[in-house]
CSV table of C-alpha atoms in Angstrom, one decimal:
chain,number,residue,atom,x,y,z
O,1346,MET,CA,-55.6,-0.9,-45.3
O,1347,LYS,CA,-52.9,1.1,-43.5
O,1348,ARG,CA,-53.3,4.8,-43.4
O,1349,PRO,CA,-50.1,6.8,-44.2
O,1350,LEU,CA,-48.4,8.6,-41.3
O,1351,PRO,CA,-49.1,12.3,-41.1
O,1352,ARG,CA,-46.3,14.2,-42.8
O,1353,ILE,CA,-45.0,15.9,-39.6
O,1354,LEU,CA,-44.9,12.6,-37.7
O,1355,ALA,CA,-43.0,10.9,-40.6
O,1356,ALA,CA,-40.5,13.7,-40.7
O,1357,SER,CA,-40.1,13.6,-36.9
O,1358,LEU,CA,-39.5,9.8,-36.9
O,1359,ALA,CA,-36.9,10.3,-39.7
O,1360,LEU,CA,-35.1,12.9,-37.7
O,1361,ILE,CA,-35.1,10.7,-34.6
O,1362,GLY,CA,-33.7,7.9,-36.7
O,1363,SER,CA,-30.9,10.1,-38.0
O,1364,ILE,CA,-30.0,11.4,-34.5
O,1365,ALA,CA,-29.9,7.8,-33.3
O,1366,PHE,CA,-27.2,7.0,-35.9
O,1367,ALA,CA,-25.4,10.3,-35.6
O,1368,GLY,CA,-22.0,10.2,-34.1
O,1369,GLU,CA,-19.0,12.5,-33.4
O,1370,VAL,CA,-15.8,12.6,-35.3
O,1371,GLU,CA,-12.8,14.0,-33.6
O,1372,VAL,CA,-10.2,14.9,-36.2
O,1373,LEU,CA,-6.5,15.6,-35.5
O,1374,HIS,CA,-4.9,17.8,-38.1
O,1375,TRP,CA,-2.6,20.8,-38.6
O,1376,TRP,CA,-4.6,22.7,-41.2
O,1377,THR,CA,-4.7,25.9,-39.3
O,1378,SER,CA,-4.0,28.6,-41.8
O,1379,GLY,CA,-5.4,30.1,-45.0
O,1380,GLY,CA,-6.8,27.8,-47.6
O,1381,GLU,CA,-6.1,24.7,-45.6
O,1382,ALA,CA,-8.3,25.9,-42.7
O,1383,LYS,CA,-11.1,26.7,-45.3
O,1384,ALA,CA,-10.8,23.2,-46.6
O,1385,ALA,CA,-11.1,21.7,-43.1
O,1386,GLN,CA,-14.3,23.7,-42.7
O,1387,ALA,CA,-15.6,22.2,-46.0
O,1388,LEU,CA,-15.0,18.7,-44.6
O,1389,LYS,CA,-16.7,19.6,-41.3
O,1390,ALA,CA,-19.7,20.9,-43.2
O,1391,SER,CA,-20.1,17.7,-45.2
O,1392,LEU,CA,-20.1,15.6,-42.0
O,1393,GLN,CA,-22.6,17.9,-40.3
O,1394,ALA,CA,-24.9,17.6,-43.3
O,1395,LYS,CA,-25.1,13.8,-42.5
O,1396,GLY,CA,-26.1,14.6,-39.0
O,1397,HIS,CA,-22.7,14.0,-37.3
O,1398,SER,CA,-20.9,16.4,-35.1
O,1399,TRP,CA,-17.3,17.5,-35.7
O,1400,LYS,CA,-14.8,17.9,-32.9
O,1401,ASP,CA,-11.8,19.9,-34.1
O,1402,PHE,CA,-8.4,18.7,-32.8
O,1403,ALA,CA,-6.1,21.1,-34.6
O,1404,VAL,CA,-2.4,21.3,-33.5
O,1405,ALA,CA,-0.5,24.0,-35.2
O,1406,GLY,CA,3.2,24.0,-36.0
O,1407,GLY,CA,6.2,21.8,-36.8
O,1408,GLY,CA,4.7,20.4,-40.0
O,1409,GLY,CA,2.9,17.9,-37.9
O,1410,ASP,CA,5.6,17.1,-35.4
O,1411,SER,CA,3.7,18.7,-32.5
O,1412,ALA,CA,0.5,16.9,-33.6
O,1413,MET,CA,2.3,13.5,-33.5
O,1414,THR,CA,3.5,14.1,-30.0
O,1415,VAL,CA,0.0,14.9,-28.8
O,1416,LEU,CA,-1.4,11.9,-30.7
O,1417,LYS,CA,1.0,9.5,-29.1
O,1418,SER,CA,-0.1,10.5,-25.6
O,1419,ARG,CA,-3.8,10.3,-26.5
O,1420,VAL,CA,-3.4,6.8,-28.0
O,1421,VAL,CA,-1.3,5.5,-25.0
O,1422,SER,CA,-4.0,6.8,-22.6
O,1423,GLY,CA,-6.7,4.9,-24.6
O,1424,ASN,CA,-8.4,8.0,-25.9
O,1425,ALA,CA,-7.6,8.1,-29.7
O,1426,PRO,CA,-9.3,10.6,-32.0
O,1427,ALA,CA,-11.5,9.2,-34.8
O,1428,ALA,CA,-9.0,10.3,-37.4
O,1429,ALA,CA,-5.5,11.8,-37.5
O,1430,GLN,CA,-3.4,13.3,-40.3
O,1431,ILE,CA,-0.7,10.7,-40.8
O,1432,LYS,CA,1.2,9.8,-44.0
O,1433,GLY,CA,3.7,7.5,-45.6
O,1434,PRO,CA,5.5,4.7,-43.8
O,1435,SER,CA,4.2,6.2,-40.5
O,1436,LEU,CA,0.8,4.7,-41.4
O,1437,GLN,CA,2.3,1.2,-41.3
O,1438,ASP,CA,4.0,1.9,-38.0
O,1439,TRP,CA,0.7,2.9,-36.4
O,1440,ALA,CA,-1.1,-0.1,-38.0
O,1441,LYS,CA,1.4,-2.5,-36.5
O,1442,GLU,CA,0.5,-1.2,-33.1
O,1443,GLY,CA,-3.0,-2.6,-33.7
O,1444,VAL,CA,-4.8,0.8,-33.1
O,1445,LEU,CA,-6.1,1.5,-36.6
O,1446,ALA,CA,-9.5,0.5,-38.0
O,1447,SER,CA,-10.2,-1.2,-41.3
O,1448,ILE,CA,-12.3,1.0,-43.7
O,1449,ASP,CA,-12.5,-1.7,-46.4
O,1450,ASP,CA,-16.3,-1.5,-46.5
O,1451,VAL,CA,-16.1,2.2,-47.4
O,1452,ALA,CA,-13.3,1.6,-49.9
O,1453,LYS,CA,-15.2,-1.2,-51.6
O,1454,ALA,CA,-18.5,0.7,-51.8
O,1455,GLU,CA,-16.7,3.8,-53.2
O,1456,ARG,CA,-14.4,1.8,-55.6
O,1457,TRP,CA,-11.1,3.1,-54.2
O,1458,ASP,CA,-9.1,0.4,-55.9
O,1459,GLU,CA,-10.3,1.7,-59.2
O,1460,LEU,CA,-10.0,5.4,-58.4
O,1461,LEU,CA,-6.4,5.3,-56.9
O,1462,PRO,CA,-3.1,4.4,-58.5
O,1463,LYS,CA,-1.9,1.1,-57.2
O,1464,THR,CA,1.2,2.7,-55.6
O,1465,VAL,CA,-1.0,5.1,-53.6
O,1466,ALA,CA,-3.6,2.5,-52.7
O,1467,GLU,CA,-0.9,0.2,-51.2
O,1468,GLN,CA,0.3,3.0,-49.0
O,1469,MET,CA,-3.2,3.4,-47.6
O,1470,LYS,CA,-3.4,-0.3,-46.7
O,1471,TYR,CA,-2.0,-2.6,-44.0
O,1472,ARG,CA,-2.0,-6.3,-44.8
O,1473,GLY,CA,-4.3,-5.7,-47.7
O,1474,SER,CA,-6.9,-3.6,-45.8
O,1475,TYR,CA,-7.5,0.2,-46.1
O,1476,ILE,CA,-6.6,2.0,-42.8
O,1477,ALA,CA,-6.4,5.5,-44.2
O,1478,ALA,CA,-8.1,7.9,-46.7
O,1479,PRO,CA,-5.8,9.9,-49.1
O,1480,VAL,CA,-6.5,13.6,-49.5
O,1481,ASN,CA,-4.3,15.0,-52.2
O,1482,VAL,CA,-1.1,14.8,-54.3
O,1483,HIS,CA,1.7,17.3,-54.1
O,1484,ARG,CA,4.4,17.0,-56.8
O,1485,ILE,CA,7.9,17.6,-55.4
O,1486,ASN,CA,10.1,17.6,-58.6
O,1487,TRP,CA,9.0,21.0,-59.9
O,1488,LEU,CA,11.3,23.8,-61.3
O,1489,TRP,CA,9.8,27.2,-60.9
O,1490,ALA,CA,11.2,29.8,-63.3
O,1491,ASN,CA,10.9,33.5,-64.0
O,1492,PRO,CA,10.5,33.8,-67.8
O,1493,GLU,CA,11.4,37.5,-67.9
O,1494,VAL,CA,14.8,36.8,-66.3
O,1495,PHE,CA,15.6,34.0,-68.8
O,1496,LYS,CA,14.6,36.3,-71.6
O,1497,ARG,CA,16.9,39.0,-70.3
O,1498,ALA,CA,19.8,36.5,-70.2
O,1499,LYS,CA,18.8,35.2,-73.7
O,1500,ILE,CA,18.6,31.5,-72.6
O,1501,GLN,CA,15.9,28.8,-72.1
O,1502,PRO,CA,15.1,27.1,-68.8
O,1503,PRO,CA,17.0,23.8,-68.4
O,1504,THR,CA,15.6,20.4,-69.0
O,1505,SER,CA,18.7,18.4,-67.9
O,1506,TRP,CA,21.4,19.0,-65.3
O,1507,ASP,CA,24.0,19.6,-68.0
O,1508,GLU,CA,21.7,22.3,-69.3
O,1509,PHE,CA,21.2,23.6,-65.8
O,1510,PHE,CA,24.9,24.4,-65.4
O,1511,VAL,CA,25.2,26.0,-68.8
O,1512,ALA,CA,22.2,28.2,-68.0
O,1513,ALA,CA,23.5,28.9,-64.5
O,1514,GLU,CA,26.8,30.2,-65.9
O,1515,ALA,CA,25.0,32.5,-68.4
O,1516,LEU,CA,22.7,33.8,-65.6
O,1517,LYS,CA,25.6,34.5,-63.3
O,1518,LYS,CA,27.4,36.4,-66.1
O,1519,ALA,CA,24.2,38.5,-66.6
O,1520,GLY,CA,24.3,39.4,-62.9
O,1521,ILE,CA,21.3,37.2,-62.0
O,1522,LEU,CA,21.3,34.6,-59.1
O,1523,PRO,CA,20.6,31.3,-60.8
O,1524,LEU,CA,18.9,29.4,-58.0
O,1525,ALA,CA,16.9,30.6,-55.0
O,1526,HIS,CA,17.4,28.1,-52.2
O,1527,GLY,CA,16.5,28.0,-48.5
O,1528,GLY,CA,19.3,26.4,-46.4
O,1529,GLN,CA,17.1,24.2,-44.1
O,1530,ASN,CA,17.7,20.5,-43.9
O,1531,TRP,CA,14.4,19.5,-45.5
O,1532,GLN,CA,15.0,21.9,-48.4
O,1533,ASP,CA,18.6,20.5,-48.9
O,1534,LEU,CA,17.1,17.0,-49.1
O,1535,THR,CA,14.3,18.2,-51.5
O,1536,LEU,CA,17.0,19.5,-53.9
O,1537,PHE,CA,19.1,16.3,-53.4
O,1538,GLU,CA,16.2,14.0,-54.3
O,1539,THR,CA,15.4,15.9,-57.4
O,1540,VAL,CA,19.1,15.6,-58.5
O,1541,ALA,CA,18.9,11.8,-57.7
O,1542,ILE,CA,15.9,11.4,-59.9
O,1543,GLY,CA,17.2,13.6,-62.7
O,1544,MET,CA,20.7,12.0,-62.8
O,1545,GLY,CA,19.9,8.4,-61.8
O,1546,GLY,CA,16.4,7.8,-63.0
O,1547,PRO,CA,13.4,6.2,-61.2
O,1548,GLU,CA,15.0,2.7,-60.8
O,1549,PHE,CA,18.1,4.1,-59.2
O,1550,TYR,CA,16.0,6.5,-57.0
O,1551,THR,CA,13.8,3.6,-55.8
O,1552,LYS,CA,16.7,1.3,-55.0
O,1553,ALA,CA,18.8,3.9,-53.3
O,1554,LEU,CA,16.3,6.2,-51.5
O,1555,VAL,CA,13.2,4.0,-51.0
O,1556,GLN,CA,14.7,0.5,-50.6
O,1557,LEU,CA,17.9,1.9,-49.0
O,1558,ASP,CA,20.0,-0.7,-50.8
O,1559,PRO,CA,23.6,-0.4,-49.5
O,1560,ALA,CA,25.2,-1.3,-52.8
O,1561,THR,CA,23.2,1.4,-54.7
O,1562,LEU,CA,23.9,4.0,-52.0
O,1563,ALA,CA,27.6,3.4,-52.5
O,1564,SER,CA,27.5,3.1,-56.3
O,1565,PRO,CA,29.2,5.1,-59.1
O,1566,THR,CA,25.8,6.6,-59.9
O,1567,MET,CA,25.4,7.9,-56.3
O,1568,GLU,CA,28.9,9.4,-56.6
O,1569,LYS,CA,27.8,11.2,-59.7
O,1570,VAL,CA,24.6,12.4,-58.0
O,1571,LEU,CA,26.4,13.7,-55.0
O,1572,SER,CA,29.1,15.5,-57.1
O,1573,THR,CA,26.4,17.1,-59.3
O,1574,TYR,CA,24.4,18.2,-56.2
O,1575,LYS,CA,27.5,19.9,-54.7
O,1576,ARG,CA,28.2,21.7,-58.0
O,1577,ILE,CA,24.9,23.5,-57.6
O,1578,LYS,CA,25.9,25.3,-54.4
O,1579,PRO,CA,28.0,28.1,-56.0
O,1580,TYR,CA,24.8,29.1,-58.0
O,1581,THR,CA,22.9,29.8,-54.7
O,1582,ASP,CA,23.6,32.9,-52.5
O,1583,LYS,CA,25.4,33.3,-49.2
O,1584,ASN,CA,22.2,34.3,-47.4
O,1585,ALA,CA,20.5,31.0,-48.1
O,1586,PRO,CA,21.2,29.3,-44.7
O,1587,GLY,CA,18.0,29.4,-42.6
O,1588,ARG,CA,15.9,31.0,-45.3
O,1589,ASP,CA,12.3,29.8,-45.4
O,1590,TRP,CA,11.1,28.3,-48.7
O,1591,ASN,CA,8.5,31.0,-49.3
O,1592,LEU,CA,11.2,33.7,-49.1
O,1593,ALA,CA,13.2,31.8,-51.8
O,1594,THR,CA,10.0,31.7,-53.9
O,1595,ALA,CA,9.6,35.5,-53.4
O,1596,MET,CA,13.1,36.0,-54.9
O,1597,VAL,CA,12.0,34.3,-58.1
O,1598,ILE,CA,8.7,36.3,-58.2
O,1599,LYS,CA,10.7,39.6,-57.9
O,1600,GLY,CA,13.2,38.5,-60.5
O,1601,GLU,CA,16.1,38.5,-57.9
O,1602,ALA,CA,16.6,34.8,-58.8
O,1603,ALA,CA,15.9,32.8,-62.0
O,1604,MET,CA,14.7,29.5,-60.5
O,1605,GLN,CA,13.7,27.5,-57.5
O,1606,ILE,CA,13.2,23.7,-57.1
O,1607,MET,CA,10.3,23.2,-54.7
O,1608,GLY,CA,7.0,21.3,-54.3
O,1609,ASP,CA,3.8,22.8,-55.8
O,1610,TRP,CA,2.9,24.7,-52.6
O,1611,ALA,CA,5.3,27.3,-54.1
O,1612,LYS,CA,2.7,28.0,-56.7
O,1613,GLY,CA,0.5,29.5,-54.0
O,1614,GLU,CA,3.0,32.2,-53.5
O,1615,PHE,CA,3.0,33.1,-57.2
O,1616,LEU,CA,-0.8,33.2,-57.3
O,1617,ALA,CA,-1.0,35.2,-54.1
O,1618,ALA,CA,1.3,37.8,-55.8
O,1619,GLY,CA,-1.1,38.0,-58.7
O,1620,LYS,CA,1.1,36.1,-61.1
O,1621,GLN,CA,-0.2,34.0,-64.0
O,1622,PRO,CA,1.2,30.5,-64.8
O,1623,GLY,CA,2.7,30.4,-68.3
O,1624,LYS,CA,3.0,34.2,-68.4
O,1625,ASP,CA,4.6,35.5,-65.3
O,1626,PHE,CA,6.1,32.2,-64.1
O,1627,LEU,CA,6.8,28.7,-65.5
O,1628,CYS,CA,6.2,25.4,-63.8
O,1629,LEU,CA,8.5,22.7,-65.3
O,1630,PRO,CA,9.7,19.3,-64.2
O,1631,SER,CA,13.0,19.6,-62.4
O,1632,PRO,CA,16.0,18.8,-64.7
O,1633,GLY,CA,16.0,15.3,-66.1
O,1634,SER,CA,12.9,14.2,-64.3
O,1635,ALA,CA,10.1,14.9,-66.9
O,1636,LYS,CA,8.9,11.2,-66.9
O,1637,SER,CA,9.0,10.8,-63.1
O,1638,PHE,CA,6.7,12.2,-60.5
O,1639,SER,CA,8.0,12.5,-56.9
O,1640,TYR,CA,5.0,12.8,-54.6
O,1641,ASN,CA,3.8,13.8,-51.2
O,1642,ILE,CA,0.3,12.7,-50.1
O,1643,ASP,CA,-1.6,13.9,-47.1
O,1644,SER,CA,-3.9,11.2,-45.6
O,1645,PHE,CA,-6.1,10.5,-42.6
O,1646,ALA,CA,-5.6,7.3,-40.6
O,1647,MET,CA,-8.7,5.9,-38.9
O,1648,PHE,CA,-8.4,4.8,-35.3
O,1649,LYS,CA,-10.4,2.0,-33.6
O,1650,LEU,CA,-13.4,3.4,-31.8
O,1651,LYS,CA,-15.7,1.8,-29.1
O,1652,SER,CA,-18.9,3.7,-30.1
O,1653,GLU,CA,-20.8,2.3,-33.0
O,1654,ALA,CA,-22.3,5.6,-33.8
O,1655,ASN,CA,-18.9,7.3,-33.9
O,1656,ALA,CA,-17.5,4.5,-36.0
O,1657,ARG,CA,-20.3,5.1,-38.5
O,1658,ALA,CA,-19.5,8.8,-38.5
O,1659,GLN,CA,-15.8,7.9,-39.1
O,1660,LYS,CA,-16.7,5.9,-42.2
O,1661,ASP,CA,-18.8,8.8,-43.5
O,1662,LEU,CA,-15.7,11.0,-43.0
O,1663,ALA,CA,-13.6,8.6,-45.0
O,1664,ALA,CA,-16.2,8.6,-47.8
O,1665,ALA,CA,-16.3,12.5,-47.7
O,1666,ILE,CA,-12.5,12.8,-48.0
O,1667,MET,CA,-12.5,10.9,-51.3
O,1668,SER,CA,-15.7,12.5,-52.6
O,1669,PRO,CA,-15.3,14.6,-55.8
O,1670,ALA,CA,-16.7,17.7,-54.1
O,1671,PHE,CA,-14.1,17.7,-51.3
O,1672,GLN,CA,-11.2,16.7,-53.5
O,1673,GLU,CA,-11.9,19.7,-55.7
O,1674,THR,CA,-12.5,22.2,-52.8
O,1675,PHE,CA,-9.5,21.1,-50.8
O,1676,ASN,CA,-7.0,20.9,-53.6
O,1677,LEU,CA,-8.0,24.2,-55.1
O,1678,ALA,CA,-7.2,25.8,-51.7
O,1679,LYS,CA,-4.0,23.8,-51.1
O,1680,GLY,CA,-2.3,24.1,-54.5
O,1681,SER,CA,-2.1,20.3,-54.9
O,1682,ILE,CA,-4.1,18.0,-57.2
O,1683,PRO,CA,-6.9,15.5,-56.5
O,1684,VAL,CA,-5.7,12.0,-55.7
O,1685,ARG,CA,-8.9,10.6,-57.1
O,1686,SER,CA,-8.7,9.8,-60.8
O,1687,GLY,CA,-11.3,11.0,-63.4
O,1688,MET,CA,-11.9,14.4,-61.8
O,1689,LYS,CA,-12.9,17.4,-63.9
O,1690,LEU,CA,-10.1,20.0,-63.6
O,1691,ASP,CA,-11.9,23.0,-65.2
O,1692,LYS,CA,-11.4,25.2,-62.1
O,1693,PHE,CA,-7.7,24.3,-61.8
O,1694,ASP,CA,-4.8,26.3,-63.2
O,1695,ASP,CA,-2.4,25.2,-66.0
O,1696,CYS,CA,0.3,24.0,-63.5
O,1697,ALA,CA,-2.2,21.8,-61.7
O,1698,LYS,CA,-3.5,20.4,-65.0
O,1699,ALA,CA,0.0,19.6,-66.1
O,1700,SER,CA,0.7,17.9,-62.8
O,1701,ALA,CA,-2.5,15.8,-63.1
O,1702,THR,CA,-1.5,14.7,-66.6
O,1703,ASP,CA,2.0,13.8,-65.5
O,1704,PHE,CA,0.7,12.0,-62.4
O,1705,ALA,CA,-1.6,9.8,-64.5
O,1706,ALA,CA,1.3,9.1,-67.0
O,1707,ALA,CA,3.7,8.2,-64.2
O,1708,ALA,CA,1.1,5.9,-62.6
O,1709,LYS,CA,0.8,4.0,-65.9
O,1710,GLY,CA,4.5,4.0,-66.5
O,1711,GLY,CA,5.5,2.9,-63.0
O,1712,THR,CA,7.4,6.1,-62.3
O,1713,LEU,CA,5.4,7.4,-59.3
O,1714,LEU,CA,8.1,8.0,-56.7
O,1715,PRO,CA,7.5,8.6,-52.9
O,1716,SER,CA,9.3,11.6,-51.8
O,1717,LEU,CA,12.2,10.9,-49.3
O,1718,ALA,CA,12.3,14.5,-48.2
O,1719,HIS,CA,8.6,14.7,-47.4
O,1720,GLY,CA,8.1,11.6,-45.3
O,1721,MET,CA,6.7,9.3,-48.0
O,1722,ALA,CA,9.7,6.9,-48.7
O,1723,VAL,CA,11.3,5.5,-45.6
O,1724,PRO,CA,10.7,5.4,-41.8
O,1725,SER,CA,11.2,8.7,-40.0
O,1726,ALA,CA,14.4,7.7,-38.2
O,1727,ALA,CA,16.2,6.7,-41.4
O,1728,GLU,CA,14.9,9.9,-43.1
O,1729,GLY,CA,16.2,12.1,-40.3
O,1730,ALA,CA,19.6,10.4,-40.4
O,1731,ILE,CA,19.9,10.8,-44.2
O,1732,LYS,CA,18.7,14.4,-44.0
O,1733,ASP,CA,21.6,15.1,-41.6
O,1734,VAL,CA,24.1,13.5,-43.9
O,1735,ILE,CA,22.9,15.5,-47.0
O,1736,SER,CA,22.8,18.8,-45.1
O,1737,ASN,CA,26.3,18.3,-43.7
O,1738,PHE,CA,27.6,17.4,-47.2
O,1739,TRP,CA,26.0,20.5,-48.7
O,1740,ASN,CA,27.4,22.8,-46.0
O,1741,SER,CA,30.9,21.2,-45.6
O,1742,ASP,CA,33.9,22.0,-47.7
O,1743,LYS,CA,35.7,19.0,-46.2
O,1744,MET,CA,33.3,16.2,-46.8
O,1745,ASN,CA,33.7,14.6,-50.2
O,1746,SER,CA,31.3,12.3,-52.1
O,1747,ALA,CA,33.1,9.1,-50.9
O,1748,ASP,CA,32.7,10.2,-47.2
O,1749,ALA,CA,29.0,11.1,-47.9
O,1750,MET,CA,28.3,7.7,-49.4
O,1751,LYS,CA,29.8,5.9,-46.4
O,1752,ARG,CA,27.6,8.0,-44.1
O,1753,LEU,CA,24.5,7.4,-46.2
O,1754,VAL,CA,25.0,3.6,-46.0
O,1755,SER,CA,25.2,4.0,-42.2
O,1756,ALA,CA,22.3,6.4,-42.0
O,1757,ALA,CA,20.1,4.0,-43.9
O,1758,LYS,CA,20.5,1.4,-41.1
O,1759,THR,CA,18.9,3.8,-38.6
O,1760,ARG,CA,15.8,2.4,-37.0
């Protein structure tokens, strides 16, 4: 009969075993401020709890542009990190280079196909295999409104673009700026894509701004979208060029402007100012887009590693990213919503709960739309070319809709 090992010896052997399988995960990200930095720390803690070590590879600035430059040089030199913050079509571009690892075993064990909407799951895969773990969902097509300002003007926030122009006129007559806008090219494109969804609907948006179909880009519907978009400009102010998005949000918070169209990171500004959703500010789908959900999803691509221990740590990282605990912690800090379905949202505010309800409905209805303006819809070269056309159209008095359509067709061919 075997005698049991002394408790201290058994514990020591277990510790040795865990150390033997422990690895290091080097993670490239640009979560360097505020709640995002706190969320990164939570992810780090969950990995350390499993015995792994975390090597932070944070590159601030440029919305990830600087990080991608550094990443390319690392991969070319054969020294890729375990994981890197990459999203949208760029995931496929990296996968085609043959440098990303399959995490199918994690996805299968954790039932990702059941927990993620099909549209989202497909973006995380290359040739049917998961190569990235999704972190969150930002909704882009939000209208943020100051209810006190609307009350003062004796009108309701608009639910269609026709209503928008009626409301904008009434607000202007009341001496209130209708729309706070930041004149930067990505903000111009954000506004444009919400008009395209609201005026053309999800099928038009998909054909024109995801599939880049030339006939749709030059269609009568696109002409209507462009002319509607240009009609909005007189309801913004002359100081808009170069303004950061958060300064535009501050105008709505202070009652200097009635509305802003912006992704749900704008909510963080209202909350930081001590404002309550439903009381001090309203979060509504942008005009005409109530049944659609334009999204931006952060995700981590997993790179091929030589070390078996590090590869195991990498898979633990992927599992941790999709865990309910991290999904809650991170998204409460970021202002976004969990990408994982079936999450309890007790700690989330009313805007997040509305976003989660609409996300689930859009997933069922086939109206989840990848955001063009936020790197989810088309390759970066085409996105950049389209961004330039839209900003030039917005800022030029000489370019008409017909000219813009010709330029869009040409921009869509950029590779």
